[in-house]
Amino acid sequence: MLSDFLLRGLPTPVRLFGLVGFLFVLLVFGSAVVSAASRSLAPQHKVPVSSIQTAVGLRGPAVQRQRAAPQRRPAAVDPRALARGIHPPKPPAAAPGPEPVAPAPAVRLPDPQPGTQPNPPGSSSLPPLTHVVPIEPESPPEESGPEEPPAEEPPAEEPPAEEPPAEEPPAEEPPAEPPLREAGFEDGLNGWSIGGVGEVVPTVVTDIVRTGSQSGKVILTGTQIRSELNFGGDGTGSSADTVEFREGDEYWYGFSFYIVQMVWGHPGAHNLVMQFKSDGEGSPAFGLDLWDVGGNRGLWSEGTATGGQNRFLAPLSERVWYDVAIHFRASTQDNGFSEVFLGRSLIDSRQNTSMIVPTDTYAYIKDGLYRSGQDIPGTSEIRLDSAKLGRSLASVSP
């Protein structure tokens, strides 16, 4: 130590005295340092001096006991003992106190912001601690058996379905009124008269039919003019059973035809497929023609019962069955009328007409082909079927 170095060579009593004096100076110096540190720190942190002394070890229990113990003077040294080489025991060296701790440098706190109050004396300048809520340990979930599926709710009761109202059975259609007369070809030419049919008598065939299994074939070639059948008869040339229509008679007449091939005529050259023929000579008062005029190829009407004008009624095609029905009242006094249907569609209607030539007595119906062979020569062929006379459209439809 420094004291030992400075006092080396001096007598022991002097050395002891010097050591004590050094310790005293050191203690005084340490106290001064502590006081200065306390004064420098007290204004900023307001920490009691006693606390600083305790912190640096000047107020610890060992120092306090040392201060409280009485100071003993060193015992006198016997010169005779020294001469014999006996030295008195050295006093136990005092435990060195803790080295003084250098005061911490002053910390400059930030200037208070405008509008804030400085910390009051005795309060800490540090921000307050945030209140911490202790986290309680989660208790482990209780072990349980397998979760039971939630009980299924019973399905909501559906209101009983309303029973649909009992369907009323469809009203039975009244049975079709049977025709008054019928002239098919299932029994050959029975129901027709072949008197005055022309150059070619129609024949019965089975290749193309509308109803049943047979139909009538009518064909003209070259310049042939006529191949017709009169409605009503026994298949012979007798006209005894031919149906006649007189003043005021009202009926429905229907028949079907099929065009195999045709030399289409034009006004001034008859090409009749049906005529309402009077008993005298001359042209009929009402007839249906197969003409092609101005691109209107199809069914036409001609005669005085149509107002004296040729009328285009409907387009027609070859190799198709057509059902024609005529509702009429026979008259020679302009008290008659005519309605023409193609299928179920009305295609012509005339009122206050004379279906019978005024100079004649009655009229009858002819089906087939009647043409001006010299004007429209060639091969024309049709089929006839299902001719009927009745009181309604249904009764004469095929």
mmCIF file of C-alpha atoms in Angstrom:
data_model
loop_
_atom_site.group_PDB
_atom_site.id
_atom_site.type_symbol
_atom_site.label_atom_id
_atom_site.label_comp_id
_atom_site.label_asym_id
_atom_site.label_seq_id
_atom_site.Cartn_x
_atom_site.Cartn_y
_atom_site.Cartn_z
ATOM 1 C CA MET A 1 0.000 0.000 0.000
ATOM 2 C CA LEU A 2 0.973 3.642 -0.321
ATOM 3 C CA SER A 3 1.151 4.120 3.458
ATOM 4 C CA ASP A 4 3.504 1.170 3.862
ATOM 5 C CA PHE A 5 5.694 2.568 1.101
ATOM 6 C CA LEU A 6 5.873 6.032 2.658
ATOM 7 C CA LEU A 7 6.416 4.842 6.245
ATOM 8 C CA ARG A 8 8.858 2.108 5.376
ATOM 9 C CA GLY A 9 11.965 2.472 7.574
ATOM 10 C CA LEU A 10 10.109 4.195 10.365
ATOM 11 C CA PRO A 11 9.509 2.697 13.737
ATOM 12 C CA THR A 12 6.424 0.644 14.084
ATOM 13 C CA PRO A 13 4.543 3.032 16.360
ATOM 14 C CA VAL A 14 5.076 5.801 13.889
ATOM 15 C CA ARG A 15 3.965 3.597 11.075
ATOM 16 C CA LEU A 16 0.807 2.657 12.932
ATOM 17 C CA PHE A 17 0.061 6.254 13.655
ATOM 18 C CA GLY A 18 0.578 7.183 10.053
ATOM 19 C CA LEU A 19 -1.699 4.390 8.907
ATOM 20 C CA VAL A 20 -4.474 5.549 11.145
ATOM 21 C CA GLY A 21 -4.024 9.080 9.957
ATOM 22 C CA PHE A 22 -4.225 7.917 6.339
ATOM 23 C CA LEU A 23 -7.418 6.072 7.009
ATOM 24 C CA PHE A 24 -8.868 9.137 8.671
ATOM 25 C CA VAL A 25 -7.985 11.302 5.728
ATOM 26 C CA LEU A 26 -9.481 8.755 3.386
ATOM 27 C CA LEU A 27 -12.683 8.673 5.426
ATOM 28 C CA VAL A 28 -12.955 12.435 5.467
ATOM 29 C CA PHE A 29 -12.326 12.589 1.747
ATOM 30 C CA GLY A 30 -14.943 9.918 1.073
ATOM 31 C CA SER A 31 -17.508 11.753 3.187
ATOM 32 C CA ALA A 32 -16.813 14.936 1.251
ATOM 33 C CA VAL A 33 -17.257 13.102 -1.997
ATOM 34 C CA VAL A 34 -20.502 11.555 -0.804
ATOM 35 C CA SER A 35 -21.793 14.919 0.329
ATOM 36 C CA ALA A 36 -20.960 16.463 -3.017
ATOM 37 C CA ALA A 37 -22.669 13.645 -4.831
ATOM 38 C CA SER A 38 -25.691 14.013 -2.610
ATOM 39 C CA ARG A 39 -25.891 17.702 -3.309
ATOM 40 C CA SER A 40 -25.605 17.152 -7.076
ATOM 41 C CA LEU A 41 -28.201 14.458 -7.143
ATOM 42 C CA ALA A 42 -30.640 15.739 -4.580
ATOM 43 C CA PRO A 43 -32.141 18.579 -6.671
ATOM 44 C CA GLN A 44 -32.916 16.304 -9.612
ATOM 45 C CA HIS A 45 -33.973 13.087 -7.923
ATOM 46 C CA LYS A 46 -34.607 14.214 -4.342
ATOM 47 C CA VAL A 47 -32.867 11.086 -2.990
ATOM 48 C CA PRO A 48 -31.958 11.276 0.751
ATOM 49 C CA VAL A 49 -28.215 11.442 1.476
ATOM 50 C CA SER A 50 -28.535 8.521 3.799
ATOM 51 C CA SER A 51 -29.747 6.386 0.942
ATOM 52 C CA ILE A 52 -26.701 7.348 -1.175
ATOM 53 C CA GLN A 53 -24.345 6.614 1.700
ATOM 54 C CA THR A 54 -25.969 3.264 2.138
ATOM 55 C CA ALA A 55 -25.649 2.640 -1.589
ATOM 56 C CA VAL A 56 -21.927 3.415 -1.704
ATOM 57 C CA GLY A 57 -21.240 1.427 1.469
ATOM 58 C CA LEU A 58 -20.597 4.310 3.914
ATOM 59 C CA ARG A 59 -23.640 3.540 5.978
ATOM 60 C CA GLY A 60 -23.406 -0.191 5.959
ATOM 61 C CA PRO A 61 -23.430 -2.261 9.177
ATOM 62 C CA ALA A 62 -19.641 -2.859 9.116
ATOM 63 C CA VAL A 63 -18.831 0.865 8.904
ATOM 64 C CA GLN A 64 -21.315 1.663 11.598
ATOM 65 C CA ARG A 65 -19.798 -0.955 13.928
ATOM 66 C CA GLN A 66 -16.311 0.362 13.200
ATOM 67 C CA ARG A 67 -17.343 3.877 14.101
ATOM 68 C CA ALA A 68 -19.037 2.747 17.252
ATOM 69 C CA ALA A 69 -15.992 0.703 18.481
ATOM 70 C CA PRO A 70 -13.583 2.591 20.840
ATOM 71 C CA GLN A 71 -10.194 3.513 19.424
ATOM 72 C CA ARG A 72 -7.399 1.618 21.132
ATOM 73 C CA ARG A 73 -3.953 3.003 21.439
ATOM 74 C CA PRO A 74 -1.126 0.749 20.482
ATOM 75 C CA ALA A 75 0.543 -0.926 23.434
ATOM 76 C CA ALA A 76 3.992 0.232 24.481
ATOM 77 C CA VAL A 77 6.753 -1.705 22.922
ATOM 78 C CA ASP A 78 9.243 -3.283 25.246
ATOM 79 C CA PRO A 79 12.781 -2.493 23.989
ATOM 80 C CA ARG A 80 14.112 -5.677 25.562
ATOM 81 C CA ALA A 81 11.567 -7.707 23.590
ATOM 82 C CA LEU A 82 12.596 -6.008 20.448
ATOM 83 C CA ALA A 83 16.217 -6.764 21.287
ATOM 84 C CA ARG A 84 15.386 -10.436 21.630
ATOM 85 C CA GLY A 85 13.602 -10.286 18.290
ATOM 86 C CA ILE A 86 10.180 -10.541 19.763
ATOM 87 C CA HIS A 87 7.798 -8.229 18.129
ATOM 88 C CA PRO A 88 4.422 -7.441 19.459
ATOM 89 C CA PRO A 89 1.547 -8.884 17.462
ATOM 90 C CA LYS A 90 0.314 -6.619 14.841
ATOM 91 C CA PRO A 91 -3.227 -5.441 15.264
ATOM 92 C CA PRO A 92 -5.587 -7.037 12.846
ATOM 93 C CA ALA A 93 -5.877 -4.963 9.782
ATOM 94 C CA ALA A 94 -9.223 -3.426 9.439
ATOM 95 C CA ALA A 95 -11.212 -4.825 6.656
ATOM 96 C CA PRO A 96 -10.996 -2.414 3.829
ATOM 97 C CA GLY A 97 -14.219 -0.705 3.174
ATOM 98 C CA PRO A 98 -15.835 -0.862 -0.168
ATOM 99 C CA GLU A 99 -14.303 1.366 -2.713
ATOM 100 C CA PRO A 100 -16.302 4.485 -3.214
ATOM 101 C CA VAL A 101 -18.525 4.406 -6.165
ATOM 102 C CA ALA A 102 -18.254 7.308 -8.510
ATOM 103 C CA PRO A 103 -21.445 9.245 -8.620
ATOM 104 C CA ALA A 104 -23.541 8.664 -11.641
ATOM 105 C CA PRO A 105 -23.523 11.540 -14.066
ATOM 106 C CA ALA A 106 -26.481 13.786 -13.857
ATOM 107 C CA VAL A 107 -29.185 12.874 -16.295
ATOM 108 C CA ARG A 108 -30.866 15.757 -18.069
ATOM 109 C CA LEU A 109 -34.555 15.213 -18.224
ATOM 110 C CA PRO A 110 -36.500 16.446 -21.236
ATOM 111 C CA ASP A 111 -38.027 19.854 -20.871
ATOM 112 C CA PRO A 112 -41.693 19.708 -20.040
ATOM 113 C CA GLN A 113 -43.980 20.210 -22.967
ATOM 114 C CA PRO A 114 -46.028 23.396 -23.071
ATOM 115 C CA GLY A 115 -49.241 23.076 -21.185
ATOM 116 C CA THR A 116 -47.948 20.306 -18.881
ATOM 117 C CA GLN A 117 -47.286 20.677 -15.170
ATOM 118 C CA PRO A 118 -43.853 19.823 -13.752
ATOM 119 C CA ASN A 119 -43.689 16.882 -11.419
ATOM 120 C CA PRO A 120 -44.395 17.938 -7.853
ATOM 121 C CA PRO A 121 -41.572 17.538 -5.305
ATOM 122 C CA GLY A 122 -41.156 14.012 -4.078
ATOM 123 C CA SER A 123 -42.725 12.459 -7.122
ATOM 124 C CA SER A 124 -40.822 10.426 -9.661
ATOM 125 C CA SER A 125 -40.148 11.879 -13.102
ATOM 126 C CA LEU A 126 -40.465 8.458 -14.655
ATOM 127 C CA PRO A 127 -43.750 7.655 -16.409
ATOM 128 C CA PRO A 128 -46.164 5.686 -14.233
ATOM 129 C CA LEU A 129 -46.215 1.973 -14.693
ATOM 130 C CA THR A 130 -49.041 0.614 -16.755
ATOM 131 C CA HIS A 131 -51.412 -1.390 -14.680
ATOM 132 C CA VAL A 132 -50.767 -4.982 -15.524
ATOM 133 C CA VAL A 133 -53.594 -7.428 -15.112
ATOM 134 C CA PRO A 134 -52.208 -10.739 -13.974
ATOM 135 C CA ILE A 135 -52.989 -13.508 -16.407
ATOM 136 C CA GLU A 136 -54.563 -16.374 -14.664
ATOM 137 C CA PRO A 137 -53.427 -19.702 -15.978
ATOM 138 C CA GLU A 138 -56.036 -21.357 -18.012
ATOM 139 C CA SER A 139 -57.396 -24.411 -16.400
ATOM 140 C CA PRO A 140 -57.062 -27.422 -18.638
ATOM 141 C CA PRO A 141 -60.293 -28.405 -20.243
ATOM 142 C CA GLU A 142 -62.082 -31.098 -18.466
ATOM 143 C CA GLU A 143 -61.787 -34.350 -20.201
ATOM 144 C CA SER A 144 -65.092 -35.665 -21.228
ATOM 145 C CA GLY A 145 -66.312 -38.487 -23.262
ATOM 146 C CA PRO A 146 -67.060 -38.205 -26.957
ATOM 147 C CA GLU A 147 -69.455 -35.454 -27.692
ATOM 148 C CA GLU A 148 -72.905 -36.656 -28.235
ATOM 149 C CA PRO A 149 -74.415 -35.458 -31.471
ATOM 150 C CA PRO A 150 -77.112 -32.899 -30.942
ATOM 151 C CA ALA A 151 -80.469 -34.405 -30.781
ATOM 152 C CA GLU A 152 -82.176 -34.122 -34.105
ATOM 153 C CA GLU A 153 -85.172 -31.954 -33.999
ATOM 154 C CA PRO A 154 -88.240 -33.711 -35.237
ATOM 155 C CA PRO A 155 -89.132 -32.474 -38.695
ATOM 156 C CA ALA A 156 -91.729 -29.837 -38.737
ATOM 157 C CA GLU A 157 -95.049 -31.303 -39.497
ATOM 158 C CA GLU A 158 -96.038 -30.339 -42.960
ATOM 159 C CA PRO A 159 -99.578 -29.322 -43.408
ATOM 160 C CA PRO A 160 -101.491 -32.048 -45.095
ATOM 161 C CA ALA A 161 -101.320 -31.606 -48.801
ATOM 162 C CA GLU A 162 -104.520 -30.438 -50.217
ATOM 163 C CA GLU A 163 -106.016 -33.086 -52.300
ATOM 164 C CA PRO A 164 -106.447 -31.853 -55.810
ATOM 165 C CA PRO A 165 -110.008 -31.506 -56.733
ATOM 166 C CA ALA A 166 -111.272 -34.579 -58.347
ATOM 167 C CA GLU A 167 -110.950 -34.194 -62.037
ATOM 168 C CA GLU A 168 -114.234 -34.198 -63.687
ATOM 169 C CA PRO A 169 -114.337 -36.678 -66.454
ATOM 170 C CA PRO A 170 -114.183 -34.902 -69.764
ATOM 171 C CA ALA A 171 -117.528 -34.211 -71.150
ATOM 172 C CA GLU A 172 -118.305 -36.818 -73.665
ATOM 173 C CA GLU A 173 -118.597 -35.333 -77.062
ATOM 174 C CA PRO A 174 -121.841 -36.138 -78.611
ATOM 175 C CA PRO A 175 -121.397 -38.770 -81.229
ATOM 176 C CA ALA A 176 -120.851 -37.314 -84.650
ATOM 177 C CA GLU A 177 -124.035 -37.011 -86.532
ATOM 178 C CA PRO A 178 -123.986 -39.653 -89.205
ATOM 179 C CA PRO A 179 -124.153 -38.468 -92.802
ATOM 180 C CA LEU A 180 -127.455 -38.667 -94.626
ATOM 181 C CA ARG A 181 -125.844 -40.162 -97.709
ATOM 182 C CA GLU A 182 -122.346 -41.451 -98.334
ATOM 183 C CA ALA A 183 -120.494 -42.397 -101.492
ATOM 184 C CA GLY A 184 -117.120 -43.931 -100.774
ATOM 185 C CA PHE A 185 -115.318 -46.581 -102.782
ATOM 186 C CA GLU A 186 -115.254 -49.416 -100.272
ATOM 187 C CA ASP A 187 -118.114 -51.035 -102.225
ATOM 188 C CA GLY A 188 -116.829 -50.179 -105.677
ATOM 189 C CA LEU A 189 -118.770 -47.424 -107.429
ATOM 190 C CA ASN A 190 -121.909 -48.116 -105.406
ATOM 191 C CA GLY A 191 -123.320 -44.734 -104.276
ATOM 192 C CA TRP A 192 -122.402 -43.117 -107.562
ATOM 193 C CA SER A 193 -123.993 -42.877 -110.974
ATOM 194 C CA ILE A 194 -121.845 -43.162 -114.070
ATOM 195 C CA GLY A 195 -124.463 -41.782 -116.445
ATOM 196 C CA GLY A 196 -122.947 -39.010 -118.548
ATOM 197 C CA VAL A 197 -119.431 -39.452 -117.066
ATOM 198 C CA GLY A 198 -117.633 -38.621 -120.330
ATOM 199 C CA GLU A 199 -114.867 -40.445 -122.205
ATOM 200 C CA VAL A 200 -113.278 -42.154 -119.179
ATOM 201 C CA VAL A 201 -115.096 -43.950 -116.356
ATOM 202 C CA PRO A 202 -113.322 -43.522 -112.965
ATOM 203 C CA THR A 203 -111.926 -46.713 -111.456
ATOM 204 C CA VAL A 204 -111.453 -48.045 -107.945
ATOM 205 C CA VAL A 205 -107.844 -48.305 -106.658
ATOM 206 C CA THR A 206 -106.033 -49.025 -103.417
ATOM 207 C CA ASP A 207 -102.736 -47.181 -103.907
ATOM 208 C CA ILE A 208 -103.700 -43.772 -102.429
ATOM 209 C CA VAL A 209 -106.672 -43.554 -100.058
ATOM 210 C CA ARG A 210 -108.138 -41.040 -97.615
ATOM 211 C CA THR A 211 -110.295 -43.361 -95.548
ATOM 212 C CA GLY A 212 -110.866 -47.080 -95.692
ATOM 213 C CA SER A 213 -108.817 -49.078 -98.136
ATOM 214 C CA GLN A 214 -109.991 -47.853 -101.551
ATOM 215 C CA SER A 215 -110.460 -44.650 -103.499
ATOM 216 C CA GLY A 216 -111.563 -43.526 -106.969
ATOM 217 C CA LYS A 217 -109.016 -42.831 -109.671
ATOM 218 C CA VAL A 218 -109.764 -40.125 -112.257
ATOM 219 C CA ILE A 219 -107.321 -39.527 -115.105
ATOM 220 C CA LEU A 220 -107.458 -37.527 -118.379
ATOM 221 C CA THR A 221 -104.818 -37.603 -121.076
ATOM 222 C CA GLY A 222 -104.303 -35.811 -124.371
ATOM 223 C CA THR A 223 -107.282 -33.665 -125.177
ATOM 224 C CA GLN A 224 -109.805 -35.710 -123.181
ATOM 225 C CA ILE A 225 -112.453 -33.543 -121.570
ATOM 226 C CA ARG A 226 -114.462 -35.386 -118.960
ATOM 227 C CA SER A 227 -114.279 -38.159 -116.316
ATOM 228 C CA GLU A 228 -116.930 -37.522 -113.606
ATOM 229 C CA LEU A 229 -119.293 -39.282 -111.191
ATOM 230 C CA ASN A 230 -122.773 -38.101 -110.128
ATOM 231 C CA PHE A 231 -123.432 -38.212 -106.353
ATOM 232 C CA GLY A 232 -126.084 -40.841 -105.604
ATOM 233 C CA GLY A 233 -126.699 -44.045 -107.589
ATOM 234 C CA ASP A 234 -126.043 -47.747 -107.744
ATOM 235 C CA GLY A 235 -122.843 -47.669 -109.761
ATOM 236 C CA THR A 236 -124.603 -47.850 -113.095
ATOM 237 C CA GLY A 237 -125.639 -45.281 -115.697
ATOM 238 C CA SER A 238 -129.095 -44.920 -114.153
ATOM 239 C CA SER A 239 -129.947 -41.530 -112.766
ATOM 240 C CA ALA A 240 -132.925 -42.793 -110.753
ATOM 241 C CA ASP A 241 -131.062 -42.530 -107.431
ATOM 242 C CA THR A 242 -129.094 -39.350 -108.094
ATOM 243 C CA VAL A 243 -129.574 -36.807 -105.270
ATOM 244 C CA GLU A 244 -131.408 -33.634 -106.414
ATOM 245 C CA PHE A 245 -131.572 -30.260 -104.628
ATOM 246 C CA ARG A 246 -134.555 -27.974 -105.074
ATOM 247 C CA GLU A 247 -135.673 -24.563 -103.874
ATOM 248 C CA GLY A 248 -134.910 -24.034 -100.154
ATOM 249 C CA ASP A 249 -132.993 -27.267 -99.559
ATOM 250 C CA GLU A 250 -130.118 -26.720 -97.124
ATOM 251 C CA TYR A 251 -127.319 -29.263 -96.619
ATOM 252 C CA TRP A 252 -123.612 -29.829 -96.057
ATOM 253 C CA TYR A 253 -121.647 -31.671 -98.691
ATOM 254 C CA GLY A 254 -118.053 -32.872 -98.207
ATOM 255 C CA PHE A 255 -115.503 -34.779 -100.255
ATOM 256 C CA SER A 256 -111.714 -35.324 -100.390
ATOM 257 C CA PHE A 257 -109.323 -35.140 -103.335
ATOM 258 C CA TYR A 258 -105.628 -35.736 -103.937
ATOM 259 C CA ILE A 259 -103.696 -34.278 -106.895
ATOM 260 C CA VAL A 260 -101.271 -36.765 -108.410
ATOM 261 C CA GLN A 261 -100.379 -34.534 -111.356
ATOM 262 C CA MET A 262 -102.171 -31.645 -112.985
ATOM 263 C CA VAL A 263 -102.293 -29.483 -116.079
ATOM 264 C CA TRP A 264 -103.505 -26.359 -114.334
ATOM 265 C CA GLY A 265 -106.153 -24.447 -116.249
ATOM 266 C CA HIS A 266 -107.188 -20.813 -116.309
ATOM 267 C CA PRO A 267 -110.404 -18.841 -116.655
ATOM 268 C CA GLY A 268 -112.080 -19.519 -119.969
ATOM 269 C CA ALA A 269 -110.822 -23.109 -119.894
ATOM 270 C CA HIS A 270 -112.789 -25.130 -117.330
ATOM 271 C CA ASN A 271 -110.836 -27.414 -115.057
ATOM 272 C CA LEU A 272 -113.588 -28.324 -112.574
ATOM 273 C CA VAL A 273 -113.049 -30.787 -109.719
ATOM 274 C CA MET A 274 -116.639 -30.291 -108.434
ATOM 275 C CA GLN A 275 -119.753 -28.595 -109.850
ATOM 276 C CA PHE A 276 -123.241 -27.796 -108.586
ATOM 277 C CA LYS A 277 -124.857 -28.620 -111.930
ATOM 278 C CA SER A 278 -128.388 -27.585 -112.859
ATOM 279 C CA ASP A 279 -130.702 -29.963 -114.767
ATOM 280 C CA GLY A 280 -130.649 -27.860 -117.946
ATOM 281 C CA GLU A 281 -127.952 -27.188 -120.444
ATOM 282 C CA GLY A 282 -125.047 -24.787 -119.983
ATOM 283 C CA SER A 283 -122.466 -24.062 -117.324
ATOM 284 C CA PRO A 284 -123.129 -24.611 -113.598
ATOM 285 C CA ALA A 285 -124.153 -21.742 -111.299
ATOM 286 C CA PHE A 286 -121.411 -22.787 -108.840
ATOM 287 C CA GLY A 287 -118.177 -24.735 -109.433
ATOM 288 C CA LEU A 288 -114.666 -25.289 -107.981
ATOM 289 C CA ASP A 289 -111.708 -25.161 -110.400
ATOM 290 C CA LEU A 290 -108.004 -26.101 -110.281
ATOM 291 C CA TRP A 291 -106.383 -23.047 -111.877
ATOM 292 C CA ASP A 292 -103.060 -21.275 -111.925
ATOM 293 C CA VAL A 293 -103.590 -17.552 -112.571
ATOM 294 C CA GLY A 294 -100.995 -14.891 -111.899
ATOM 295 C CA GLY A 295 -99.009 -17.226 -109.638
ATOM 296 C CA ASN A 296 -102.123 -18.137 -107.624
ATOM 297 C CA ARG A 297 -102.140 -21.881 -108.136
ATOM 298 C CA GLY A 298 -104.864 -23.613 -106.220
ATOM 299 C CA LEU A 299 -108.606 -23.705 -105.596
ATOM 300 C CA TRP A 300 -110.813 -21.199 -107.402
ATOM 301 C CA SER A 301 -114.593 -20.656 -107.595
ATOM 302 C CA GLU A 302 -116.601 -19.655 -110.690
ATOM 303 C CA GLY A 303 -120.249 -19.251 -111.742
ATOM 304 C CA THR A 304 -123.148 -16.891 -111.298
ATOM 305 C CA ALA A 305 -123.547 -17.906 -107.626
ATOM 306 C CA THR A 306 -120.170 -16.333 -106.852
ATOM 307 C CA GLY A 307 -121.261 -12.922 -108.145
ATOM 308 C CA GLY A 308 -120.096 -13.633 -111.682
ATOM 309 C CA GLN A 309 -116.449 -13.304 -110.677
ATOM 310 C CA ASN A 310 -113.739 -15.936 -110.513
ATOM 311 C CA ARG A 311 -112.416 -16.029 -106.953
ATOM 312 C CA PHE A 312 -109.112 -17.422 -105.681
ATOM 313 C CA LEU A 313 -109.854 -19.352 -102.475
ATOM 314 C CA ALA A 314 -106.689 -21.196 -101.330
ATOM 315 C CA PRO A 315 -103.300 -22.406 -102.599
ATOM 316 C CA LEU A 316 -102.916 -26.140 -103.270
ATOM 317 C CA SER A 317 -100.025 -28.502 -103.788
ATOM 318 C CA GLU A 318 -99.740 -31.831 -105.523
ATOM 319 C CA ARG A 319 -99.610 -35.128 -103.590
ATOM 320 C CA VAL A 320 -101.576 -33.831 -100.605
ATOM 321 C CA TRP A 321 -105.080 -34.821 -99.456
ATOM 322 C CA TYR A 322 -107.518 -31.916 -99.155
ATOM 323 C CA ASP A 323 -110.896 -32.061 -97.389
ATOM 324 C CA VAL A 324 -113.524 -29.680 -98.827
ATOM 325 C CA ALA A 325 -116.964 -28.998 -97.320
ATOM 326 C CA ILE A 326 -119.718 -26.763 -98.738
ATOM 327 C CA HIS A 327 -122.623 -25.469 -96.697
ATOM 328 C CA PHE A 328 -125.384 -24.248 -99.002
ATOM 329 C CA ARG A 329 -129.012 -23.443 -99.508
ATOM 330 C CA ALA A 330 -130.393 -24.126 -102.985
ATOM 331 C CA SER A 331 -132.443 -21.397 -104.595
ATOM 332 C CA THR A 332 -133.411 -20.035 -107.988
ATOM 333 C CA GLN A 333 -134.662 -16.724 -106.479
ATOM 334 C CA ASP A 334 -131.409 -15.337 -104.998
ATOM 335 C CA ASN A 335 -132.440 -16.686 -101.593
ATOM 336 C CA GLY A 336 -129.540 -19.091 -101.355
ATOM 337 C CA PHE A 337 -126.003 -18.887 -99.908
ATOM 338 C CA SER A 338 -122.756 -20.828 -99.976
ATOM 339 C CA GLU A 339 -119.886 -21.313 -97.470
ATOM 340 C CA VAL A 340 -116.735 -23.134 -98.503
ATOM 341 C CA PHE A 341 -114.401 -24.798 -95.948
ATOM 342 C CA LEU A 342 -110.954 -26.227 -96.580
ATOM 343 C CA GLY A 343 -110.424 -28.583 -93.689
ATOM 344 C CA ARG A 344 -112.019 -26.679 -90.797
ATOM 345 C CA SER A 345 -111.242 -23.220 -92.193
ATOM 346 C CA LEU A 346 -113.799 -21.054 -93.914
ATOM 347 C CA ILE A 347 -112.269 -19.797 -97.160
ATOM 348 C CA ASP A 348 -115.299 -18.302 -98.958
ATOM 349 C CA SER A 349 -118.816 -17.131 -98.145
ATOM 350 C CA ARG A 350 -121.553 -15.764 -100.435
ATOM 351 C CA GLN A 351 -125.072 -14.628 -99.489
ATOM 352 C CA ASN A 352 -128.297 -14.008 -101.447
ATOM 353 C CA THR A 353 -127.272 -16.165 -104.348
ATOM 354 C CA SER A 354 -128.921 -18.543 -106.757
ATOM 355 C CA MET A 355 -127.220 -21.933 -106.481
ATOM 356 C CA ILE A 356 -129.589 -23.156 -109.228
ATOM 357 C CA VAL A 357 -129.721 -21.553 -112.632
ATOM 358 C CA PRO A 358 -132.943 -19.480 -112.437
ATOM 359 C CA THR A 359 -134.396 -21.089 -115.585
ATOM 360 C CA ASP A 360 -133.888 -24.639 -114.229
ATOM 361 C CA THR A 361 -135.690 -26.703 -111.605
ATOM 362 C CA TYR A 362 -133.109 -28.469 -109.522
ATOM 363 C CA ALA A 363 -129.364 -29.105 -109.253
ATOM 364 C CA TYR A 364 -127.153 -32.138 -108.512
ATOM 365 C CA ILE A 365 -123.469 -32.660 -107.619
ATOM 366 C CA LYS A 366 -120.684 -34.018 -109.840
ATOM 367 C CA ASP A 367 -117.086 -34.885 -108.777
ATOM 368 C CA GLY A 368 -114.092 -35.690 -111.021
ATOM 369 C CA LEU A 369 -112.451 -33.709 -113.790
ATOM 370 C CA TYR A 370 -114.162 -31.609 -116.448
ATOM 371 C CA ARG A 371 -111.857 -29.458 -118.563
ATOM 372 C CA SER A 372 -111.413 -27.779 -121.941
ATOM 373 C CA GLY A 373 -109.169 -30.411 -123.456
ATOM 374 C CA GLN A 374 -108.294 -28.375 -126.489
ATOM 375 C CA ASP A 375 -107.051 -25.454 -124.346
ATOM 376 C CA ILE A 376 -105.246 -27.404 -121.614
ATOM 377 C CA PRO A 377 -104.274 -30.772 -123.040
ATOM 378 C CA GLY A 378 -102.042 -33.219 -121.219
ATOM 379 C CA THR A 379 -102.255 -35.701 -118.350
ATOM 380 C CA SER A 380 -104.169 -34.750 -115.226
ATOM 381 C CA GLU A 381 -104.778 -37.330 -112.490
ATOM 382 C CA ILE A 382 -106.516 -37.136 -109.111
ATOM 383 C CA ARG A 383 -107.985 -39.396 -106.434
ATOM 384 C CA LEU A 384 -111.486 -39.036 -104.972
ATOM 385 C CA ASP A 385 -112.695 -40.340 -101.601
ATOM 386 C CA SER A 386 -115.160 -39.964 -98.715
ATOM 387 C CA ALA A 387 -118.061 -38.067 -100.319
ATOM 388 C CA LYS A 388 -120.869 -37.367 -97.791
ATOM 389 C CA LEU A 389 -124.109 -35.428 -97.437
ATOM 390 C CA GLY A 390 -125.238 -34.284 -93.995
ATOM 391 C CA ARG A 391 -126.581 -31.580 -91.674
ATOM 392 C CA SER A 392 -123.279 -30.350 -90.166
ATOM 393 C CA LEU A 393 -119.574 -30.004 -90.853
ATOM 394 C CA ALA A 394 -118.790 -32.891 -88.536
ATOM 395 C CA SER A 395 -121.197 -35.176 -90.298
ATOM 396 C CA VAL A 396 -119.457 -34.688 -93.644
ATOM 397 C CA SER A 397 -115.853 -34.655 -92.479
ATOM 398 C CA PRO A 398 -113.741 -37.754 -93.179
#
